Amino acid sequence: MKTLTQSPTDPDFVQSPYGFYAEARANGHLHHWQDYKMVAAFSHPAVHTLLRDRRFGREIPPEMARESPAHLAPFLQVEAHSLLDAEPPRHTRLRRLVLRAFTSREIKALAPGLDTLCHELIDAFPQDAPFDLLTAYCTQVPVIAICRLLGVPTDMAPQLLDWSHKMVAMYQASKTVETEHAAARASQEFIDFLTAYVDERRKTPGEDLITRLIQAEEDGESLSTDELIGTCILLLNAGHEATVHSLGNGVKTMLQQGWDKSWLAPDGIDGLVEEILRYDPPLHMFTRYAYEEVELFGHTFQRGDEVALLLAAANRDPEMLEDPERFDPTRPAKVNTSFGAGLHFCVGAPLARMEMQIALPILFERCPDLKLAAAPEYNNTYHFHGLTGLMVQV
């Protein structure tokens, strides 16, 4: 196994990590990524296999757990009750209860309101000056959708975004001690807000996801308040972060490479969304722990070994897809690991896809002459991959 060195905060890498991925893939399925001090999977077969192999999981083996810094307690409290970091049987119970409330019917019920929202946001676009589409449109659609889903007043959106940004920064390679303190404060404030809101909904049920999560029950079991809060925070943090950057990265790619009206037609939009997610996804890395000795792709993992799954590298594996470096929304949606797979396949994927399927056609129908007003740059937030802004003109 080769040892690779590549700083995830290097400016050139941040702007385009795909050359590094391609070189790594060409030399094998697995490599030791020195900067992360762990084995990393770059090929589609390796990532696909590891996502589904139940000998690997998100929870750290108990004997490896270390006492955490006291200042991170609120942030870790949220993580401890998150579906994202749970394994069976806890994950099975949590996911089943969450899916009782987070149904396809409830997601589809958001569609008419999202359609109206997109038009209202576009109505407010400046007509005679460049503006940032990321803040004016790409961010607003998913965060307001989550507010409406949870039943939280939409005027809370800026505050929810602030908490979310500070918490999500904990997963970035560029995090600092200041990042940790900010995440802890945001977590505590978010917990306090949702605790009061959940208590209110217990007394006065509404037509929203928080009420349905409270009411969800199976075999006499329901979600605890901590689990409810962890689920709501996960839906906001993961849902908004992914969709904001999927929309931003997608619009950027379409404007840079040229776009076709057929991609935005009812019979083409699904392919466009899948290709955006494959070609330049918002999340590039996810990690797992080995739970036993496992030999895969010529390497023996020991219990407790952590492995990085390079989702974005797998999406461009030339062994699985013809001409994967080309953006082509007409290709069959054959290779896409952007939402994960297996037990931890993203519970919010149907909502994210629907938001993109609505927001993109409306944007380009209303703004057919949309063009870039400045060269877009990616933010130094690896393993997330999103733009600092998207300056455009209509």
Short mmCIF file of C-alpha atoms in Angstrom, two decimals:
data_model
loop_
_atom_site.label_atom_id
_atom_site.label_comp_id
_atom_site.label_asym_id
_atom_site.label_seq_id
_atom_site.Cartn_x
_atom_site.Cartn_y
_atom_site.Cartn_z
CA MET A 1 0.00 0.00 0.00
CA LYS A 2 1.30 3.42 -0.96
CA THR A 3 1.52 6.32 1.46
CA LEU A 4 0.13 9.55 0.03
CA THR A 5 0.77 13.06 1.33
CA GLN A 6 -1.71 15.77 0.50
CA SER A 7 -2.76 18.52 2.89
CA PRO A 8 -6.56 18.91 2.80
CA THR A 9 -6.11 22.65 3.40
CA ASP A 10 -3.65 23.23 0.54
CA PRO A 11 -5.18 25.99 -1.65
CA ASP A 12 -4.74 24.10 -4.93
CA PHE A 13 -6.25 20.94 -3.47
CA VAL A 14 -9.19 22.89 -2.02
CA GLN A 15 -9.98 24.33 -5.46
CA SER A 16 -9.76 20.96 -7.21
CA PRO A 17 -9.08 17.70 -5.38
CA TYR A 18 -9.95 15.57 -8.42
CA GLY A 19 -6.40 15.31 -9.80
CA PHE A 20 -5.22 13.87 -6.49
CA TYR A 21 -8.11 11.41 -6.51
CA ALA A 22 -7.36 10.31 -10.08
CA GLU A 23 -3.69 9.67 -9.36
CA ALA A 24 -4.54 7.72 -6.22
CA ARG A 25 -7.17 5.59 -8.00
CA ALA A 26 -4.72 4.78 -10.80
CA ASN A 27 -2.35 3.27 -8.24
CA GLY A 28 -4.81 1.09 -6.34
CA HIS A 29 -8.04 0.82 -4.37
CA LEU A 30 -6.59 1.74 -0.96
CA HIS A 31 -3.76 4.00 0.17
CA HIS A 32 -2.52 5.36 3.47
CA TRP A 33 -3.32 9.09 3.56
CA GLN A 34 -0.53 10.41 5.78
CA ASP A 35 -2.21 13.73 6.57
CA TYR A 36 -5.21 11.91 8.05
CA LYS A 37 -3.11 9.05 9.46
CA MET A 38 -5.52 6.45 8.12
CA VAL A 39 -6.20 4.19 5.17
CA ALA A 40 -8.35 5.83 2.49
CA ALA A 41 -10.51 4.15 -0.17
CA PHE A 42 -10.45 5.91 -3.56
CA SER A 43 -11.95 3.46 -6.08
CA HIS A 44 -15.66 2.88 -6.56
CA PRO A 45 -15.44 -0.85 -5.73
CA ALA A 46 -13.62 -0.11 -2.46
CA VAL A 47 -15.92 2.72 -1.37
CA HIS A 48 -19.03 0.79 -2.43
CA THR A 49 -17.90 -2.29 -0.49
CA LEU A 50 -16.92 -0.44 2.67
CA LEU A 51 -20.16 1.53 2.78
CA ARG A 52 -22.11 -1.74 2.91
CA ASP A 53 -19.81 -4.00 4.95
CA ARG A 54 -21.34 -4.36 8.42
CA ARG A 55 -17.91 -5.20 9.86
CA PHE A 56 -17.33 -1.44 9.65
CA GLY A 57 -19.38 1.26 11.34
CA ARG A 58 -19.62 4.83 12.60
CA GLU A 59 -19.44 4.21 16.37
CA ILE A 60 -15.96 4.15 17.85
CA PRO A 61 -15.18 0.80 19.52
CA PRO A 62 -15.72 1.25 23.29
CA GLU A 63 -12.14 0.34 24.24
CA MET A 64 -10.86 3.16 21.99
CA ALA A 65 -13.05 5.87 23.47
CA ARG A 66 -11.15 8.63 25.26
CA GLU A 67 -12.36 11.26 27.69
CA SER A 68 -13.37 14.33 25.72
CA PRO A 69 -12.52 17.95 26.55
CA ALA A 70 -15.06 19.45 28.93
CA HIS A 71 -15.61 22.48 26.69
CA LEU A 72 -17.01 20.22 23.93
CA ALA A 73 -19.72 18.67 26.13
CA PRO A 74 -22.75 20.33 24.44
CA PHE A 75 -21.53 19.45 20.94
CA LEU A 76 -20.80 15.86 21.95
CA GLN A 77 -24.20 15.60 23.63
CA VAL A 78 -25.82 16.23 20.26
CA GLU A 79 -23.52 13.75 18.51
CA ALA A 80 -24.20 11.08 21.14
CA HIS A 81 -27.88 11.03 20.20
CA SER A 82 -27.43 11.41 16.44
CA LEU A 83 -28.64 8.82 13.97
CA LEU A 84 -25.52 9.55 11.92
CA ASP A 85 -23.13 8.09 14.49
CA ALA A 86 -25.29 5.21 15.76
CA GLU A 87 -24.98 1.51 14.96
CA PRO A 88 -27.46 -1.35 15.48
CA PRO A 89 -29.42 -1.99 17.56
CA ARG A 90 -29.61 1.71 18.49
CA HIS A 91 -29.46 2.83 14.86
CA THR A 92 -32.22 0.38 13.86
CA ARG A 93 -34.55 1.74 16.53
CA LEU A 94 -33.78 5.42 15.83
CA ARG A 95 -34.03 5.19 12.04
CA ARG A 96 -37.30 3.23 12.18
CA LEU A 97 -38.88 5.84 14.46
CA VAL A 98 -37.56 8.76 12.40
CA LEU A 99 -38.87 7.25 9.15
CA ARG A 100 -42.32 6.88 10.72
CA ALA A 101 -42.43 10.68 10.88
CA PHE A 102 -40.21 11.65 7.94
CA THR A 103 -42.32 10.05 5.20
CA SER A 104 -42.32 10.56 1.44
CA ARG A 105 -45.84 11.98 1.71
CA GLU A 106 -44.69 14.66 4.15
CA ILE A 107 -41.73 15.51 1.93
CA LYS A 108 -43.90 15.82 -1.18
CA ALA A 109 -46.31 18.07 0.72
CA LEU A 110 -43.54 20.69 0.85
CA ALA A 111 -43.32 20.93 -2.97
CA PRO A 112 -45.98 23.60 -3.67
CA GLY A 113 -44.56 25.88 -0.98
CA LEU A 114 -41.03 25.43 -2.32
CA ASP A 115 -42.20 26.30 -5.83
CA THR A 116 -43.71 29.56 -4.53
CA LEU A 117 -40.61 30.28 -2.41
CA CYS A 118 -38.29 29.94 -5.43
CA HIS A 119 -40.33 32.45 -7.42
CA GLU A 120 -40.41 34.88 -4.46
CA LEU A 121 -36.63 34.68 -4.05
CA ILE A 122 -36.08 35.28 -7.77
CA ASP A 123 -38.48 38.25 -7.68
CA ALA A 124 -36.07 39.86 -5.20
CA PHE A 125 -32.94 39.38 -7.35
CA PRO A 126 -31.15 42.64 -8.29
CA GLN A 127 -31.70 43.32 -11.98
CA ASP A 128 -28.86 45.73 -12.67
CA ALA A 129 -25.97 44.57 -10.48
CA PRO A 130 -24.07 41.36 -9.66
CA PHE A 131 -25.21 39.50 -6.55
CA ASP A 132 -24.35 36.32 -4.63
CA LEU A 133 -26.69 33.54 -5.74
CA LEU A 134 -25.42 31.35 -2.90
CA THR A 135 -26.93 33.60 -0.23
CA ALA A 136 -29.85 34.92 -2.29
CA TYR A 137 -31.13 31.54 -3.49
CA CYS A 138 -29.10 28.38 -2.88
CA THR A 139 -29.01 28.84 0.90
CA GLN A 140 -32.57 30.10 1.30
CA VAL A 141 -34.34 27.20 -0.41
CA PRO A 142 -33.09 24.36 1.84
CA VAL A 143 -32.99 26.25 5.15
CA ILE A 144 -36.55 27.57 4.76
CA ALA A 145 -37.65 24.08 3.68
CA ILE A 146 -36.20 22.65 6.90
CA CYS A 147 -37.87 25.39 8.98
CA ARG A 148 -41.22 24.57 7.40
CA LEU A 149 -40.66 20.84 7.83
CA LEU A 150 -39.83 21.20 11.52
CA GLY A 151 -42.56 23.75 12.13
CA VAL A 152 -40.05 26.38 13.23
CA PRO A 153 -40.86 30.02 12.26
CA THR A 154 -39.03 30.91 9.05
CA ASP A 155 -37.75 34.11 10.64
CA MET A 156 -35.57 31.79 12.72
CA ALA A 157 -33.71 30.75 9.55
CA PRO A 158 -30.72 33.11 10.00
CA GLN A 159 -30.22 31.95 13.59
CA LEU A 160 -30.51 28.27 12.64
CA LEU A 161 -27.97 28.84 9.86
CA ASP A 162 -25.55 30.48 12.27
CA TRP A 163 -25.77 27.57 14.72
CA SER A 164 -25.47 25.06 11.89
CA HIS A 165 -22.39 26.68 10.32
CA LYS A 166 -20.59 26.73 13.67
CA MET A 167 -21.39 23.09 14.42
CA VAL A 168 -20.59 21.76 10.94
CA ALA A 169 -17.21 23.52 11.08
CA MET A 170 -16.14 20.80 13.56
CA TYR A 171 -15.87 18.34 10.67
CA GLN A 172 -13.56 20.52 8.59
CA ALA A 173 -9.83 19.94 8.25
CA SER A 174 -9.20 23.63 9.00
CA LYS A 175 -10.87 23.61 12.45
CA THR A 176 -9.15 25.29 15.41
CA VAL A 177 -9.68 25.53 19.19
CA GLU A 178 -11.79 28.62 18.49
CA THR A 179 -13.90 26.46 16.15
CA GLU A 180 -14.49 24.02 19.02
CA HIS A 181 -15.62 26.69 21.45
CA ALA A 182 -17.92 28.26 18.86
CA ALA A 183 -19.43 24.85 18.06
CA ALA A 184 -20.01 24.12 21.74
CA ARG A 185 -21.76 27.46 22.30
CA ALA A 186 -23.90 27.00 19.19
CA SER A 187 -24.79 23.45 20.26
CA GLN A 188 -25.92 24.59 23.71
CA GLU A 189 -28.00 27.41 22.28
CA PHE A 190 -29.55 25.06 19.72
CA ILE A 191 -30.29 22.48 22.45
CA ASP A 192 -31.92 25.12 24.66
CA PHE A 193 -34.08 26.41 21.80
CA LEU A 194 -35.23 22.97 20.69
CA THR A 195 -35.84 21.75 24.25
CA ALA A 196 -38.30 24.60 24.78
CA TYR A 197 -39.82 24.09 21.34
CA VAL A 198 -40.28 20.33 21.83
CA ASP A 199 -41.89 20.99 25.22
CA GLU A 200 -44.29 23.42 23.56
CA ARG A 201 -45.15 20.88 20.87
CA ARG A 202 -45.82 18.18 23.48
CA LYS A 203 -48.45 20.50 24.98
CA THR A 204 -49.75 21.89 21.69
CA PRO A 205 -49.23 19.47 18.76
CA GLY A 206 -48.97 20.95 15.26
CA GLU A 207 -48.79 19.77 11.66
CA ASP A 208 -44.99 19.47 11.59
CA LEU A 209 -42.13 17.02 11.81
CA ILE A 210 -41.35 17.74 15.47
CA THR A 211 -44.92 16.81 16.41
CA ARG A 212 -44.74 13.65 14.31
CA LEU A 213 -41.39 12.70 15.87
CA ILE A 214 -42.93 13.13 19.32
CA GLN A 215 -45.86 10.94 18.32
CA ALA A 216 -43.79 8.29 16.52
CA GLU A 217 -43.92 5.03 18.44
CA GLU A 218 -43.19 1.39 17.74
CA ASP A 219 -43.48 -1.57 20.12
CA GLY A 220 -44.03 0.87 22.96
CA GLU A 221 -40.82 2.80 22.21
CA SER A 222 -40.55 6.45 21.24
CA LEU A 223 -37.78 9.02 20.86
CA SER A 224 -36.37 10.64 23.99
CA THR A 225 -36.10 14.43 24.07
CA ASP A 226 -32.32 14.14 23.51
CA GLU A 227 -32.92 11.90 20.49
CA LEU A 228 -35.56 14.28 19.13
CA ILE A 229 -33.16 17.19 19.43
CA GLY A 230 -30.30 15.22 17.87
CA THR A 231 -32.53 14.26 14.93
CA CYS A 232 -33.73 17.83 14.31
CA ILE A 233 -30.20 19.22 14.44
CA LEU A 234 -28.94 16.48 12.10
CA LEU A 235 -31.70 17.24 9.59
CA LEU A 236 -30.81 20.91 9.56
CA ASN A 237 -27.02 20.58 9.59
CA ALA A 238 -26.73 17.75 7.08
CA GLY A 239 -29.72 18.80 4.98
CA HIS A 240 -28.88 22.44 4.50
CA GLU A 241 -25.12 21.92 4.09
CA ALA A 242 -25.59 19.31 1.37
CA THR A 243 -28.31 21.02 -0.64
CA VAL A 244 -26.80 24.52 -0.50
CA HIS A 245 -23.55 23.28 -2.00
CA SER A 246 -25.21 20.85 -4.41
CA LEU A 247 -27.21 23.76 -5.84
CA GLY A 248 -24.21 26.11 -5.85
CA ASN A 249 -21.80 23.61 -7.37
CA GLY A 250 -24.41 22.56 -9.91
CA VAL A 251 -25.27 26.08 -11.08
CA LYS A 252 -21.56 26.92 -11.29
CA THR A 253 -20.89 23.86 -13.47
CA MET A 254 -23.88 24.55 -15.73
CA LEU A 255 -22.85 28.16 -16.26
CA GLN A 256 -19.21 27.30 -16.91
CA GLN A 257 -19.84 24.42 -19.28
CA GLY A 258 -23.05 25.54 -20.91
CA TRP A 259 -26.48 24.10 -20.25
CA ASP A 260 -29.28 22.64 -22.30
CA LYS A 261 -33.01 23.25 -21.83
CA SER A 262 -33.68 19.55 -22.17
CA TRP A 263 -31.82 18.93 -18.89
CA LEU A 264 -34.45 21.00 -17.07
CA ALA A 265 -37.48 19.38 -18.68
CA PRO A 266 -39.61 16.96 -16.62
CA ASP A 267 -37.96 13.98 -18.32
CA GLY A 268 -34.46 15.38 -17.89
CA ILE A 269 -34.32 16.95 -14.44
CA ASP A 270 -33.73 13.69 -12.55
CA GLY A 271 -30.66 13.02 -14.68
CA LEU A 272 -29.38 16.55 -14.17
CA VAL A 273 -29.68 16.30 -10.38
CA GLU A 274 -27.93 12.93 -10.27
CA GLU A 275 -25.11 14.15 -12.48
CA ILE A 276 -24.60 17.27 -10.36
CA LEU A 277 -24.40 15.09 -7.26
CA ARG A 278 -21.97 12.71 -8.96
CA TYR A 279 -19.77 15.26 -10.69
CA ASP A 280 -19.11 17.74 -7.86
CA PRO A 281 -20.73 16.53 -4.61
CA PRO A 282 -20.95 18.58 -1.40
CA LEU A 283 -19.41 15.89 0.82
CA HIS A 284 -16.15 14.26 -0.24
CA MET A 285 -15.23 12.04 2.69
CA PHE A 286 -16.95 9.84 5.26
CA THR A 287 -15.19 7.62 7.78
CA ARG A 288 -15.77 4.18 9.33
CA TYR A 289 -14.19 2.07 12.10
CA ALA A 290 -13.33 -1.61 11.64
CA TYR A 291 -15.06 -3.80 14.24
CA GLU A 292 -13.00 -6.93 13.62
CA GLU A 293 -10.01 -8.11 11.62
CA VAL A 294 -11.01 -7.78 7.96
CA GLU A 295 -9.03 -8.38 4.78
CA LEU A 296 -10.20 -6.31 1.80
CA PHE A 297 -8.46 -5.25 -1.42
CA GLY A 298 -5.12 -6.66 -0.25
CA HIS A 299 -5.12 -4.90 3.13
CA THR A 300 -5.85 -6.31 6.57
CA PHE A 301 -7.80 -3.96 8.84
CA GLN A 302 -7.52 -4.48 12.57
CA ARG A 303 -10.33 -3.76 15.02
CA GLY A 304 -10.39 -0.03 15.71
CA ASP A 305 -8.71 1.00 12.45
CA GLU A 306 -10.36 4.04 10.90
CA VAL A 307 -10.83 4.22 7.14
CA ALA A 308 -11.71 7.24 4.99
CA LEU A 309 -14.20 6.65 2.18
CA LEU A 310 -13.62 9.15 -0.64
CA LEU A 311 -17.14 9.47 -2.04
CA ALA A 312 -16.18 12.05 -4.66
CA ALA A 313 -13.26 9.94 -5.88
CA ALA A 314 -15.52 6.91 -6.27
CA ASN A 315 -17.96 8.97 -8.34
CA ARG A 316 -15.28 9.57 -10.98
CA ASP A 317 -13.83 6.07 -11.24
CA PRO A 318 -13.13 5.41 -14.95
CA GLU A 319 -13.37 1.67 -14.33
CA MET A 320 -17.07 2.13 -13.57
CA LEU A 321 -18.08 5.00 -15.84
CA GLU A 322 -17.13 6.12 -19.34
CA ASP A 323 -15.42 9.51 -19.44
CA PRO A 324 -16.20 10.33 -15.79
CA GLU A 325 -14.46 13.73 -15.89
CA ARG A 326 -17.11 14.96 -18.33
CA PHE A 327 -20.32 16.57 -17.03
CA ASP A 328 -23.15 14.81 -18.87
CA PRO A 329 -26.69 14.90 -17.40
CA THR A 330 -27.93 12.53 -20.13
CA ARG A 331 -25.80 9.62 -18.90
CA PRO A 332 -27.51 6.81 -16.93
CA ALA A 333 -27.34 7.41 -13.15
CA LYS A 334 -25.06 4.42 -12.61
CA VAL A 335 -22.39 5.62 -10.19
CA ASN A 336 -23.27 7.93 -7.30
CA THR A 337 -22.10 7.50 -3.73
CA SER A 338 -22.84 11.11 -2.73
CA PHE A 339 -25.59 10.15 -0.27
CA GLY A 340 -23.64 7.19 1.09
CA ALA A 341 -25.07 3.67 0.90
CA GLY A 342 -26.13 0.75 3.00
CA LEU A 343 -27.29 1.21 6.58
CA HIS A 344 -26.32 4.89 6.69
CA PHE A 345 -27.80 5.96 3.35
CA CYS A 346 -28.84 9.58 3.87
CA VAL A 347 -32.35 9.75 5.33
CA GLY A 348 -32.77 13.24 3.83
CA ALA A 349 -31.84 12.25 0.26
CA PRO A 350 -35.44 12.40 -1.08
CA LEU A 351 -35.87 15.93 0.31
CA ALA A 352 -32.52 17.12 -1.09
CA ARG A 353 -33.32 15.71 -4.54
CA MET A 354 -36.79 17.28 -4.54
CA GLU A 355 -35.41 20.70 -3.58
CA MET A 356 -32.96 20.56 -6.50
CA GLN A 357 -35.61 19.25 -8.91
CA ILE A 358 -37.77 22.26 -8.08
CA ALA A 359 -35.17 25.00 -7.62
CA LEU A 360 -33.06 24.45 -10.75
CA PRO A 361 -35.77 24.53 -13.48
CA ILE A 362 -37.43 27.58 -11.92
CA LEU A 363 -34.10 29.43 -11.68
CA PHE A 364 -33.10 28.86 -15.31
CA GLU A 365 -36.63 29.39 -16.65
CA ARG A 366 -36.90 32.73 -14.87
CA CYS A 367 -33.26 33.73 -15.50
CA PRO A 368 -32.35 32.30 -18.93
CA ASP A 369 -29.51 34.81 -19.36
CA LEU A 370 -27.96 34.08 -15.96
CA LYS A 371 -24.18 34.37 -16.14
CA LEU A 372 -21.19 34.38 -13.83
CA ALA A 373 -20.04 37.83 -12.69
CA ALA A 374 -16.81 36.58 -11.06
CA ALA A 375 -14.74 33.41 -11.04
CA PRO A 376 -16.14 31.11 -8.31
CA GLU A 377 -13.83 29.78 -5.60
CA TYR A 378 -14.26 26.88 -3.22
CA ASN A 379 -14.15 27.40 0.52
CA ASN A 380 -11.36 25.95 2.69
CA THR A 381 -13.76 23.54 4.38
CA TYR A 382 -12.65 20.07 3.27
CA HIS A 383 -14.10 17.42 3.55
CA PHE A 384 -17.08 19.55 2.56
CA HIS A 385 -16.80 21.00 -0.93
CA GLY A 386 -18.71 24.19 -1.48
CA LEU A 387 -18.24 27.67 -2.83
CA THR A 388 -17.37 30.83 -0.87
CA GLY A 389 -19.97 32.58 -2.99
CA LEU A 390 -21.48 32.52 -6.48
CA MET A 391 -21.50 36.01 -7.97
CA VAL A 392 -23.91 36.16 -10.92
CA GLN A 393 -25.87 38.62 -12.99
CA VAL A 394 -29.30 38.11 -14.51
#
